Amino acid sequence: MIKKIILSTFFFGMFISPFAQQMKESTVLAGGKPVHIVGTLPAKGSVAPAFSLTDNSMKQQSLSDYKGKYVLLNIFPSVDTGVCSASVRHFNEDAAKLPNTTVLCISKDLPFAQKRFCGAEGIKNVVMLSDFRSDFGDKYGIKIADSAMKGLLSRAVVVINPEGKIIYEEQVSDIANEPNYDAAIAAINGKS
């Protein structure tokens, strides 16, 4: 009887656990109004979830392509909004000063829109990646679950060290606000 209970618990946990994790949600604001996010960011100290996203030339790029470097993920809803484009510009400037660091700017924007933006703005120090056909938002717990922005990514920053562990994460409390640039950079410089 005890064997049956243990086996039942094991199999129940195997099938239910992934669904329970997807049901977790957090709440942020969008211009002062509550918006629900499916999941939560991976915790500091955890191994960064693998991902594959599309770059401006429609090629796939994976987290493993940047192994041995610091990787800063600048995640946002759309490059066609003021705050999102400001974060790309800011990290573009910072990236040029950071040794052994790659900044990945990630949104649901199509690669064509990202390429147009970079060309118009002279963005050359960051890598723009599109989540338009991947599960990145689910893996990183940043997909917006409701509101007019349902399906887009919330504003967040994640810093991954050369060993692949998360050393900094910020889910910006209001999508209308810029992230804490100084704290993200400090994590890379070992000052956090």
Short mmCIF file of C-alpha atoms in Angstrom, two decimals:
data_model
loop_
_atom_site.label_atom_id
_atom_site.label_comp_id
_atom_site.label_asym_id
_atom_site.label_seq_id
_atom_site.Cartn_x
_atom_site.Cartn_y
_atom_site.Cartn_z
CA MET A 1 0.00 0.00 0.00
CA ILE A 2 2.80 2.45 0.91
CA LYS A 3 4.53 1.60 -2.38
CA LYS A 4 1.35 2.55 -4.27
CA ILE A 5 1.10 5.88 -2.45
CA ILE A 6 4.75 6.71 -3.14
CA LEU A 7 4.42 5.79 -6.83
CA SER A 8 1.15 7.72 -7.17
CA THR A 9 2.72 10.79 -5.56
CA PHE A 10 5.76 10.52 -7.84
CA PHE A 11 3.74 10.25 -11.07
CA PHE A 12 1.24 12.91 -9.96
CA GLY A 13 4.16 15.27 -9.25
CA MET A 14 5.77 14.57 -12.63
CA PHE A 15 2.65 15.54 -14.55
CA ILE A 16 1.23 18.28 -12.35
CA SER A 17 4.46 20.09 -11.43
CA PRO A 18 5.04 21.74 -14.86
CA PHE A 19 1.41 22.88 -14.96
CA ALA A 20 1.56 24.26 -11.42
CA GLN A 21 4.70 26.20 -12.28
CA GLN A 22 2.96 27.74 -15.31
CA MET A 23 0.02 28.76 -13.11
CA LYS A 24 2.23 30.87 -10.84
CA GLU A 25 1.84 34.49 -11.61
CA SER A 26 3.02 37.83 -10.43
CA THR A 27 1.55 41.27 -10.79
CA VAL A 28 3.23 44.40 -12.08
CA LEU A 29 1.82 47.73 -13.13
CA ALA A 30 1.42 49.18 -16.61
CA GLY A 31 1.02 52.91 -16.21
CA GLY A 32 -0.29 52.38 -12.68
CA LYS A 33 -2.81 49.64 -13.60
CA PRO A 34 -2.27 46.01 -12.48
CA VAL A 35 -1.11 43.54 -15.14
CA HIS A 36 -0.57 39.84 -14.48
CA ILE A 37 2.58 38.06 -15.55
CA VAL A 38 2.63 34.29 -16.13
CA GLY A 39 5.31 32.97 -13.82
CA THR A 40 8.17 34.68 -12.05
CA LEU A 41 11.75 35.44 -13.04
CA PRO A 42 14.28 32.69 -12.33
CA ALA A 43 15.91 33.27 -8.95
CA LYS A 44 19.33 34.76 -8.40
CA GLY A 45 21.82 31.91 -8.06
CA SER A 46 19.88 29.55 -10.33
CA VAL A 47 21.10 28.27 -13.69
CA ALA A 48 19.75 30.46 -16.50
CA PRO A 49 17.15 28.62 -18.60
CA ALA A 50 18.35 27.85 -22.13
CA PHE A 51 16.66 29.65 -24.99
CA SER A 52 16.78 30.12 -28.75
CA LEU A 53 15.64 33.44 -30.26
CA THR A 54 15.67 34.99 -33.74
CA ASP A 55 18.16 37.71 -34.65
CA ASN A 56 17.83 40.50 -37.24
CA SER A 57 19.02 38.24 -40.05
CA MET A 58 16.38 35.59 -39.16
CA LYS A 59 18.99 33.22 -37.69
CA GLN A 60 18.58 31.46 -34.37
CA GLN A 61 20.77 32.52 -31.47
CA SER A 62 20.99 30.55 -28.24
CA LEU A 63 22.16 31.40 -24.76
CA SER A 64 24.90 28.80 -25.27
CA ASP A 65 26.35 30.99 -28.08
CA TYR A 66 27.52 33.38 -25.34
CA LYS A 67 29.04 30.80 -22.98
CA GLY A 68 32.01 32.21 -21.05
CA LYS A 69 30.70 35.80 -21.14
CA TYR A 70 28.50 37.92 -18.95
CA VAL A 71 25.11 38.17 -20.63
CA LEU A 72 22.72 40.99 -19.80
CA LEU A 73 19.15 40.36 -20.92
CA ASN A 74 17.25 43.62 -21.47
CA ILE A 75 13.67 42.39 -21.85
CA PHE A 76 10.77 44.66 -22.82
CA PRO A 77 7.36 44.75 -24.58
CA SER A 78 8.21 46.60 -27.82
CA VAL A 79 11.07 48.66 -29.21
CA ASP A 80 8.45 51.01 -30.69
CA THR A 81 7.66 52.58 -27.31
CA GLY A 82 9.57 55.40 -25.63
CA VAL A 83 10.72 53.58 -22.49
CA CYS A 84 11.69 50.41 -24.36
CA SER A 85 13.74 52.28 -26.95
CA ALA A 86 15.35 54.33 -24.14
CA SER A 87 16.50 51.11 -22.44
CA VAL A 88 18.03 49.84 -25.69
CA ARG A 89 19.87 53.14 -26.20
CA HIS A 90 21.11 53.18 -22.59
CA PHE A 91 22.38 49.59 -22.63
CA ASN A 92 23.89 50.19 -26.09
CA GLU A 93 26.11 52.86 -24.51
CA ASP A 94 26.88 50.72 -21.44
CA ALA A 95 27.73 47.63 -23.50
CA ALA A 96 30.62 49.39 -25.22
CA LYS A 97 32.26 49.90 -21.80
CA LEU A 98 31.76 46.40 -20.36
CA PRO A 99 34.52 43.82 -20.91
CA ASN A 100 33.53 40.24 -21.74
CA THR A 101 29.83 41.19 -21.81
CA THR A 102 27.07 40.85 -24.38
CA VAL A 103 23.78 42.72 -24.05
CA LEU A 104 20.79 40.94 -25.59
CA CYS A 105 17.72 43.14 -26.12
CA ILE A 106 14.68 40.86 -26.27
CA SER A 107 11.09 41.59 -27.26
CA LYS A 108 8.22 40.11 -29.29
CA ASP A 109 8.92 42.63 -32.07
CA LEU A 110 9.58 41.06 -35.44
CA PRO A 111 13.25 40.98 -36.46
CA PHE A 112 12.44 43.41 -39.30
CA ALA A 113 11.21 46.07 -36.85
CA GLN A 114 14.22 45.52 -34.60
CA LYS A 115 16.59 45.89 -37.58
CA ARG A 116 14.82 49.07 -38.72
CA PHE A 117 15.09 50.55 -35.22
CA CYS A 118 18.80 49.72 -34.88
CA GLY A 119 19.55 51.21 -38.30
CA ALA A 120 17.65 54.42 -37.58
CA GLU A 121 19.17 54.81 -34.10
CA GLY A 122 22.75 53.71 -34.85
CA ILE A 123 22.53 50.83 -32.37
CA LYS A 124 25.64 48.66 -32.78
CA ASN A 125 26.74 47.42 -29.34
CA VAL A 126 23.76 45.22 -28.42
CA VAL A 127 22.20 42.17 -30.06
CA MET A 128 18.49 42.47 -30.81
CA LEU A 129 16.58 39.19 -30.51
CA SER A 130 12.95 38.40 -31.20
CA ASP A 131 10.77 36.06 -29.15
CA PHE A 132 8.13 35.95 -31.88
CA ARG A 133 8.35 32.18 -32.29
CA SER A 134 9.76 30.79 -29.05
CA ASP A 135 8.79 30.01 -25.46
CA PHE A 136 11.27 32.46 -23.90
CA GLY A 137 8.52 34.43 -22.12
CA ASP A 138 7.26 31.26 -20.45
CA LYS A 139 10.73 29.99 -19.49
CA TYR A 140 11.70 33.31 -17.91
CA GLY A 141 8.29 33.99 -16.31
CA ILE A 142 7.75 37.35 -18.02
CA LYS A 143 4.86 36.85 -20.45
CA ILE A 144 1.99 39.27 -19.89
CA ALA A 145 -1.20 37.29 -19.20
CA ASP A 146 -3.87 39.96 -19.59
CA SER A 147 -4.62 43.54 -20.62
CA ALA A 148 -4.15 45.04 -24.07
CA MET A 149 -0.50 43.86 -23.89
CA LYS A 150 -1.42 40.18 -23.41
CA GLY A 151 1.26 37.93 -24.92
CA LEU A 152 4.01 40.55 -24.91
CA LEU A 153 6.98 40.43 -22.53
CA SER A 154 7.09 42.50 -19.37
CA ARG A 155 10.03 44.81 -18.61
CA ALA A 156 12.82 42.92 -16.86
CA VAL A 157 16.59 42.67 -16.67
CA VAL A 158 18.55 39.48 -16.01
CA VAL A 159 22.34 39.24 -15.72
CA ILE A 160 23.99 35.86 -16.27
CA ASN A 161 27.60 35.22 -15.30
CA PRO A 162 30.15 33.36 -17.51
CA GLU A 163 29.29 30.11 -15.68
CA GLY A 164 25.62 30.40 -16.73
CA LYS A 165 24.17 31.41 -13.35
CA ILE A 166 21.86 34.33 -12.72
CA ILE A 167 23.61 36.96 -10.63
CA TYR A 168 20.99 39.71 -10.92
CA GLU A 169 17.32 39.92 -11.82
CA GLU A 170 14.80 42.74 -11.82
CA GLN A 171 11.15 42.53 -12.73
CA VAL A 172 10.42 46.25 -13.15
CA SER A 173 7.42 47.00 -10.93
CA ASP A 174 5.77 49.30 -13.49
CA ILE A 175 6.30 48.57 -17.19
CA ALA A 176 6.12 52.33 -17.79
CA ASN A 177 9.38 52.78 -15.84
CA GLU A 178 12.96 52.17 -16.95
CA PRO A 179 14.98 49.41 -15.28
CA ASN A 180 17.68 50.04 -12.68
CA TYR A 181 20.63 50.35 -15.08
CA ASP A 182 23.18 51.02 -12.34
CA ALA A 183 22.28 47.87 -10.38
CA ALA A 184 22.53 45.65 -13.48
CA ILE A 185 25.93 47.10 -14.42
CA ALA A 186 27.12 46.80 -10.80
CA ALA A 187 26.29 43.07 -10.88
CA ILE A 188 28.59 42.63 -13.88
CA ASN A 189 31.32 44.69 -12.23
CA GLY A 190 31.04 42.61 -9.06
CA LYS A 191 29.73 45.48 -6.95
CA SER A 192 26.29 44.17 -6.05
#
